[in-house]
Structure formats: structure tokens, C-alpha cells
PDB file of C-alpha atoms and ligand atoms in Angstrom:
ATOM      1  CA  MET A   1      28.764  -9.485   4.806  1.00  0.00           C
ATOM      2  CA  LYS A   2      26.590 -12.560   5.383  1.00  0.00           C
ATOM      3  CA  ILE A   3      24.660 -13.341   2.212  1.00  0.00           C
ATOM      4  CA  ALA A   4      21.797 -15.842   2.082  1.00  0.00           C
ATOM      5  CA  ILE A   5      20.033 -17.244  -0.956  1.00  0.00           C
ATOM      6  CA  CYS A   6      16.328 -17.919  -0.733  1.00  0.00           C
ATOM      7  CA  PRO A   7      15.525 -20.131  -3.751  1.00  0.00           C
ATOM      8  CA  GLY A   8      12.211 -21.345  -5.074  1.00  0.00           C
ATOM      9  CA  SER A   9       9.918 -21.488  -8.038  1.00  0.00           C
ATOM     10  CA  PHE A  10       7.564 -18.865  -6.530  1.00  0.00           C
ATOM     11  CA  ASP A  11       4.718 -19.658  -8.925  1.00  0.00           C
ATOM     12  CA  PRO A  12       3.326 -17.398  -7.492  1.00  0.00           C
ATOM     13  CA  VAL A  13       4.791 -16.002  -4.256  1.00  0.00           C
ATOM     14  CA  THR A  14       2.570 -16.785  -1.244  1.00  0.00           C
ATOM     15  CA  LEU A  15       2.251 -15.314   2.251  1.00  0.00           C
ATOM     16  CA  GLY A  16       4.219 -18.373   3.419  1.00  0.00           C
ATOM     17  CA  HIS A  17       7.150 -17.397   1.177  1.00  0.00           C
ATOM     18  CA  MET A  18       6.925 -13.792   2.384  1.00  0.00           C
ATOM     19  CA  ASP A  19       7.064 -14.940   6.002  1.00  0.00           C
ATOM     20  CA  ILE A  20      10.304 -16.867   5.322  1.00  0.00           C
ATOM     21  CA  ILE A  21      11.823 -13.978   3.310  1.00  0.00           C
ATOM     22  CA  ARG A  22      10.977 -11.454   6.038  1.00  0.00           C
ATOM     23  CA  ARG A  23      12.515 -13.635   8.761  1.00  0.00           C
ATOM     24  CA  ALA A  24      15.625 -14.415   6.675  1.00  0.00           C
ATOM     25  CA  ALA A  25      16.112 -10.665   6.148  1.00  0.00           C
ATOM     26  CA  LEU A  26      16.394 -10.262   9.921  1.00  0.00           C
ATOM     27  CA  LEU A  27      19.056 -12.984  10.172  1.00  0.00           C
ATOM     28  CA  PHE A  28      21.349 -12.047   7.270  1.00  0.00           C
ATOM     29  CA  ASP A  29      22.905  -8.841   5.937  1.00  0.00           C
ATOM     30  CA  ARG A  30      21.607  -9.513   2.454  1.00  0.00           C
ATOM     31  CA  VAL A  31      19.054 -11.989   1.138  1.00  0.00           C
ATOM     32  CA  ILE A  32      18.866 -12.851  -2.546  1.00  0.00           C
ATOM     33  CA  VAL A  33      15.519 -14.335  -3.492  1.00  0.00           C
ATOM     34  CA  VAL A  34      16.211 -16.344  -6.621  1.00  0.00           C
ATOM     35  CA  VAL A  35      13.556 -17.585  -9.010  1.00  0.00           C
ATOM     36  CA  MET A  36      14.632 -20.973 -10.334  1.00  0.00           C
ATOM     37  CA  SER A  37      13.129 -23.831 -12.262  1.00  0.00           C
ATOM     38  CA  ASN A  38      11.946 -26.969 -10.572  1.00  0.00           C
ATOM     39  CA  ALA A  39      12.344 -29.892 -12.974  1.00  0.00           C
ATOM     40  CA  ALA A  40       9.203 -31.481 -11.523  1.00  0.00           C
ATOM     41  CA  LYS A  41       6.916 -28.504 -12.217  1.00  0.00           C
ATOM     42  CA  SER A  42       5.760 -26.537 -15.244  1.00  0.00           C
ATOM     43  CA  PRO A  43       5.109 -22.976 -14.133  1.00  0.00           C
ATOM     44  CA  LEU A  44       1.951 -20.960 -14.728  1.00  0.00           C
ATOM     45  CA  PHE A  45       3.731 -17.592 -14.517  1.00  0.00           C
ATOM     46  CA  THR A  46       6.805 -16.841 -16.643  1.00  0.00           C
ATOM     47  CA  GLN A  47      10.138 -16.282 -14.917  1.00  0.00           C
ATOM     48  CA  VAL A  48       9.858 -12.518 -15.557  1.00  0.00           C
ATOM     49  CA  GLU A  49       6.330 -12.438 -14.125  1.00  0.00           C
ATOM     50  CA  ARG A  50       7.365 -14.398 -11.037  1.00  0.00           C
ATOM     51  CA  MET A  51      10.248 -11.971 -10.422  1.00  0.00           C
ATOM     52  CA  ASP A  52       7.958  -8.997 -10.860  1.00  0.00           C
ATOM     53  CA  LEU A  53       5.381 -10.381  -8.409  1.00  0.00           C
ATOM     54  CA  LEU A  54       8.129 -11.025  -5.847  1.00  0.00           C
ATOM     55  CA  LYS A  55       9.689  -7.568  -6.266  1.00  0.00           C
ATOM     56  CA  ARG A  56       6.349  -5.859  -5.751  1.00  0.00           C
ATOM     57  CA  ALA A  57       5.496  -7.990  -2.704  1.00  0.00           C
ATOM     58  CA  ILE A  58       8.922  -7.246  -1.155  1.00  0.00           C
ATOM     59  CA  ASP A  59       8.650  -3.509  -1.955  1.00  0.00           C
ATOM     60  CA  ALA A  60       5.197  -3.419  -0.399  1.00  0.00           C
ATOM     61  CA  GLU A  61       6.685  -4.744   2.851  1.00  0.00           C
ATOM     62  CA  GLY A  62       9.519  -2.207   2.756  1.00  0.00           C
ATOM     63  CA  ILE A  63      12.245  -4.832   3.290  1.00  0.00           C
ATOM     64  CA  ASP A  64      15.407  -3.141   2.029  1.00  0.00           C
ATOM     65  CA  ASN A  65      18.125  -5.818   2.314  1.00  0.00           C
ATOM     66  CA  VAL A  66      16.419  -8.248  -0.072  1.00  0.00           C
ATOM     67  CA  ILE A  67      16.949  -8.399  -3.821  1.00  0.00           C
ATOM     68  CA  VAL A  68      15.280 -10.583  -6.436  1.00  0.00           C
ATOM     69  CA  ASP A  69      17.138 -12.451  -9.164  1.00  0.00           C
ATOM     70  CA  CYS A  70      16.679 -15.473 -11.406  1.00  0.00           C
ATOM     71  CA  TYR A  71      18.979 -18.309 -12.431  1.00  0.00           C
ATOM     72  CA  ASP A  72      18.524 -21.251 -14.768  1.00  0.00           C
ATOM     73  CA  GLY A  73      21.382 -23.454 -13.565  1.00  0.00           C
ATOM     74  CA  LEU A  74      22.197 -25.285 -10.360  1.00  0.00           C
ATOM     75  CA  LEU A  75      21.415 -23.700  -7.002  1.00  0.00           C
ATOM     76  CA  ALA A  76      24.854 -24.707  -5.667  1.00  0.00           C
ATOM     77  CA  GLU A  77      26.492 -22.959  -8.624  1.00  0.00           C
ATOM     78  CA  TYR A  78      24.472 -19.813  -7.974  1.00  0.00           C
ATOM     79  CA  ALA A  79      25.323 -19.832  -4.251  1.00  0.00           C
ATOM     80  CA  LYS A  80      29.020 -19.977  -5.162  1.00  0.00           C
ATOM     81  CA  LEU A  81      28.653 -17.213  -7.744  1.00  0.00           C
ATOM     82  CA  ARG A  82      27.080 -14.950  -5.130  1.00  0.00           C
ATOM     83  CA  ASN A  83      29.427 -15.894  -2.264  1.00  0.00           C
ATOM     84  CA  ALA A  84      26.454 -16.982  -0.193  1.00  0.00           C
ATOM     85  CA  THR A  85      27.062 -18.653   3.152  1.00  0.00           C
ATOM     86  CA  ALA A  86      23.480 -19.884   3.537  1.00  0.00           C
ATOM     87  CA  ILE A  87      20.612 -21.317   1.521  1.00  0.00           C
ATOM     88  CA  VAL A  88      17.370 -20.566   3.352  1.00  0.00           C
ATOM     89  CA  LYS A  89      14.366 -22.864   2.904  1.00  0.00           C
ATOM     90  CA  GLY A  90      11.000 -22.914   4.618  1.00  0.00           C
ATOM     91  CA  LEU A  91       9.837 -26.171   6.211  1.00  0.00           C
ATOM     92  CA  ARG A  92       6.110 -26.654   6.535  1.00  0.00           C
ATOM     93  CA  ALA A  93       5.403 -30.212   7.607  1.00  0.00           C
ATOM     94  CA  MET A  94       7.177 -33.542   7.883  1.00  0.00           C
ATOM     95  CA  SER A  95       6.086 -34.182   4.292  1.00  0.00           C
ATOM     96  CA  ASP A  96       8.532 -31.477   3.143  1.00  0.00           C
ATOM     97  CA  PHE A  97      11.385 -32.916   5.116  1.00  0.00           C
ATOM     98  CA  GLU A  98      12.593 -35.865   3.044  1.00  0.00           C
ATOM     99  CA  TYR A  99      12.734 -33.906  -0.197  1.00  0.00           C
ATOM    100  CA  GLU A 100      14.355 -30.882   1.429  1.00  0.00           C
ATOM    101  CA  PHE A 101      16.878 -33.073   3.255  1.00  0.00           C
ATOM    102  CA  GLN A 102      17.838 -34.745  -0.016  1.00  0.00           C
ATOM    103  CA  MET A 103      18.320 -31.351  -1.707  1.00  0.00           C
ATOM    104  CA  ALA A 104      20.321 -29.977   1.231  1.00  0.00           C
ATOM    105  CA  LEU A 105      22.713 -32.951   1.147  1.00  0.00           C
ATOM    106  CA  THR A 106      23.109 -32.720  -2.625  1.00  0.00           C
ATOM    107  CA  ASN A 107      23.766 -28.987  -2.474  1.00  0.00           C
ATOM    108  CA  ARG A 108      26.357 -29.508   0.257  1.00  0.00           C
ATOM    109  CA  LYS A 109      28.145 -32.084  -1.907  1.00  0.00           C
ATOM    110  CA  LEU A 110      28.161 -29.637  -4.806  1.00  0.00           C
ATOM    111  CA  TYR A 111      29.148 -26.582  -2.745  1.00  0.00           C
ATOM    112  CA  ALA A 112      30.156 -27.141   0.861  1.00  0.00           C
ATOM    113  CA  ASP A 113      30.626 -23.448   1.730  1.00  0.00           C
ATOM    114  CA  ALA A 114      26.904 -22.730   1.854  1.00  0.00           C
ATOM    115  CA  GLU A 115      24.905 -24.189   4.724  1.00  0.00           C
ATOM    116  CA  THR A 116      21.227 -24.990   4.186  1.00  0.00           C
ATOM    117  CA  VAL A 117      19.203 -23.315   6.929  1.00  0.00           C
ATOM    118  CA  PHE A 118      15.604 -24.397   7.527  1.00  0.00           C
ATOM    119  CA  LEU A 119      13.122 -21.947   8.979  1.00  0.00           C
ATOM    120  CA  THR A 120       9.952 -23.552  10.287  1.00  0.00           C
ATOM    121  CA  THR A 121       6.842 -21.981   8.900  1.00  0.00           C
ATOM    122  CA  THR A 122       4.416 -20.195  11.206  1.00  0.00           C
ATOM    123  CA  SER A 123       1.338 -22.294  11.963  1.00  0.00           C
ATOM    124  CA  ASP A 124      -0.829 -19.928   9.888  1.00  0.00           C
ATOM    125  CA  HIS A 125       1.015 -20.999   6.752  1.00  0.00           C
ATOM    126  CA  MET A 126       1.426 -24.739   7.417  1.00  0.00           C
ATOM    127  CA  TYR A 127      -1.007 -25.742   4.688  1.00  0.00           C
ATOM    128  CA  LEU A 128      -0.120 -23.071   2.161  1.00  0.00           C
ATOM    129  CA  SER A 129       1.568 -23.715  -1.193  1.00  0.00           C
ATOM    130  CA  SER A 130       1.679 -22.086  -4.620  1.00  0.00           C
ATOM    131  CA  SER A 131      -0.014 -25.193  -6.077  1.00  0.00           C
ATOM    132  CA  LEU A 132      -2.917 -24.766  -3.673  1.00  0.00           C
ATOM    133  CA  VAL A 133      -3.221 -21.069  -4.587  1.00  0.00           C
ATOM    134  CA  LYS A 134      -3.392 -21.980  -8.294  1.00  0.00           C
ATOM    135  CA  GLN A 135      -5.975 -24.672  -7.664  1.00  0.00           C
ATOM    136  CA  VAL A 136      -8.225 -22.380  -5.631  1.00  0.00           C
ATOM    137  CA  ALA A 137      -7.828 -19.380  -7.959  1.00  0.00           C
ATOM    138  CA  GLY A 138      -8.280 -21.552 -11.057  1.00  0.00           C
ATOM    139  CA  LEU A 139     -11.659 -22.679  -9.781  1.00  0.00           C
ATOM    140  CA  GLY A 140     -12.737 -19.127  -8.975  1.00  0.00           C
ATOM    141  CA  GLY A 141     -12.004 -19.253  -5.231  1.00  0.00           C
ATOM    142  CA  ASP A 142     -10.807 -16.357  -3.105  1.00  0.00           C
ATOM    143  CA  VAL A 143      -7.041 -16.369  -2.428  1.00  0.00           C
ATOM    144  CA  THR A 144      -6.955 -13.134  -0.410  1.00  0.00           C
ATOM    145  CA  ASP A 145      -5.690 -14.967   2.678  1.00  0.00           C
ATOM    146  CA  PHE A 146      -2.968 -16.818   0.760  1.00  0.00           C
ATOM    147  CA  VAL A 147      -0.992 -14.264  -1.284  1.00  0.00           C
ATOM    148  CA  PRO A 148       0.263 -10.670  -0.864  1.00  0.00           C
ATOM    149  CA  ALA A 149      -2.593  -8.234  -1.583  1.00  0.00           C
ATOM    150  CA  CYS A 150      -0.634  -6.423  -4.310  1.00  0.00           C
ATOM    151  CA  ILE A 151      -0.498  -9.535  -6.531  1.00  0.00           C
ATOM    152  CA  LEU A 152      -4.202 -10.459  -6.335  1.00  0.00           C
ATOM    153  CA  PRO A 153      -5.043  -8.625  -9.607  1.00  0.00           C
ATOM    154  CA  ASP A 154      -2.207 -10.486 -11.407  1.00  0.00           C
ATOM    155  CA  ILE A 155      -3.609 -13.848 -10.342  1.00  0.00           C
ATOM    156  CA  ALA A 156      -7.118 -12.877 -11.422  1.00  0.00           C
ATOM    157  CA  ASP A 157      -5.764 -11.639 -14.791  1.00  0.00           C
ATOM    158  CA  LYS A 158      -3.770 -14.807 -15.392  1.00  0.00           C
ATOM    159  CA  PHE A 159      -6.793 -17.044 -14.883  1.00  0.00           C
ATOM    160  CA  ARG A 160      -9.005 -14.769 -16.961  1.00  0.00           C
ATOM    161  CA  LYS A 161      -6.549 -15.211 -19.852  1.00  0.00           C
ATOM    162  CA  GLU A 162      -6.079 -18.990 -19.324  1.00  0.00           C
TER     163      GLU A 162
HETATM  164  O1  PNS B 201       9.700 -23.725  -4.674  1.00  0.00           O
HETATM  165  P1  PNS B 201      10.246 -25.078  -5.077  1.00  0.00           P
HETATM  166  O2  PNS B 201       9.650 -25.534  -6.402  1.00  0.00           O
HETATM  167  O3  PNS B 201      10.086 -26.139  -4.008  1.00  0.00           O
HETATM  168  O4  PNS B 201      11.825 -24.870  -5.273  1.00  0.00           O
HETATM  169  C1  PNS B 201      12.661 -25.937  -5.669  1.00  0.00           C
HETATM  170  C2  PNS B 201      13.981 -25.379  -6.238  1.00  0.00           C
HETATM  171  C3  PNS B 201      13.682 -24.451  -7.409  1.00  0.00           C
HETATM  172  C4  PNS B 201      14.707 -24.604  -5.149  1.00  0.00           C
HETATM  173  C5  PNS B 201      14.824 -26.619  -6.694  1.00  0.00           C
HETATM  174  O5  PNS B 201      14.132 -27.331  -7.658  1.00  0.00           O
HETATM  175  C6  PNS B 201      16.187 -26.177  -7.216  1.00  0.00           C
HETATM  176  O6  PNS B 201      17.098 -25.992  -6.443  1.00  0.00           O
HETATM  177  N1  PNS B 201      16.283 -25.980  -8.554  1.00  0.00           N
HETATM  178  C7  PNS B 201      17.509 -25.528  -9.185  1.00  0.00           C
HETATM  179  C8  PNS B 201      18.245 -26.665  -9.892  1.00  0.00           C
HETATM  180  C9  PNS B 201      19.062 -27.465  -8.905  1.00  0.00           C
HETATM  181  O7  PNS B 201      20.022 -26.986  -8.322  1.00  0.00           O
HETATM  182  N2  PNS B 201      18.661 -28.727  -8.717  1.00  0.00           N
HETATM  183  C10 PNS B 201      19.318 -29.625  -7.788  1.00  0.00           C
HETATM  184  C11 PNS B 201      18.793 -29.407  -6.386  1.00  0.00           C
HETATM  185  S1  PNS B 201      19.559 -30.485  -5.273  1.00  0.00           S
END
């Protein structure tokens, strides 16, 4: 069975993430979407909330070979633990490339049995990021075109509480 890991901070999941997850699910037998921490970011949603948002978005799409998990350690360690042969990342623009390339090389050094696979984003999602969603929503803007419909109330609630 070919297992792929789709890692990210997913704070929150966007339509761009969902596009990558959906396409990865067509390429691999099983995809594990894993909520991790990014040392450079402090998340708005808790790890449990981020997992819940992802699970609901995936359920809403009816994708049945994808599961959601979380892990606080190294991605390479997690890939080994799960016997994954691939780490799937979405590439939006050239600006993503250097950082992603650096991570891919580091992960290969740490665990050579998992290959990093880059899926290019669809042009509709080129500009999209979780940070942008938070900025727009935080200033009262409409994020309907940026995130799965089922998580819109959660975003509104979070900013109401903030
Ligand atoms: O969605 P993001 O924030 O771009 O995802 C980045 C993430 C979480 C995949 C990256 O920070 C990561 O792999 N974190 C886990 C810790 C780790 O393995 N760090 C070394 C990466 S080379």
C-alpha cells in the first residue's frame, strides 16, 4: 500500500489545501493529513480545532482514503513511523520554492525512504494562504471563496471571540 503524508499547519485549512489533498488522494492508496507545528508561526486555531476543521472539510468532500492526524515531532520521524513513501506538498509560486526545497532536502537527509512530491497548485489558488484568510477574516472581510463552506462559521466564531 502506497502511503503519503500531507503535512502542514492548516491554520485554518483553505481551498488550496483541499485541492492538494483531493489530488493526492487520487495518486496514493492512503493519504495521512498531519497537523504539525511550524516553528516560525504561532497558530490562531488549536491543534484539536485544526484537526476538526480538516476532518469536516474532508468528510464534506466524501474522500474516503484520507485520514487526519497530528504530530509534534519531526516530519521525517512521522513519515518513518507511518511507513510513508511520499511527503506531498503544494507549490504555489516561485516564492514557495526555496523554502520547500530546503525542507525537502533536510527531510531526505533525515529519512531517505520518503520522497517529497510537489503538486503545483491550480491557478485559482495561486494567491491563497491561511495567513491571508486570517488577515481578511480578522478585518471583517468575506472568506467564502477561500475556505471550505463548512468551516466558515468556525472562522467567524473565532474572530468574534478574539
Ligand atoms: O503549512 P506550513 O506551515 O507551511 O507547514 C510547514 C510544516 C508544518 C510542514 C513544517 O514546519 C514541518 O515540517 N514541521 C514539523 C517539524 C519538522 O520536521 N521540521 C523540519 C522540517 S525540514
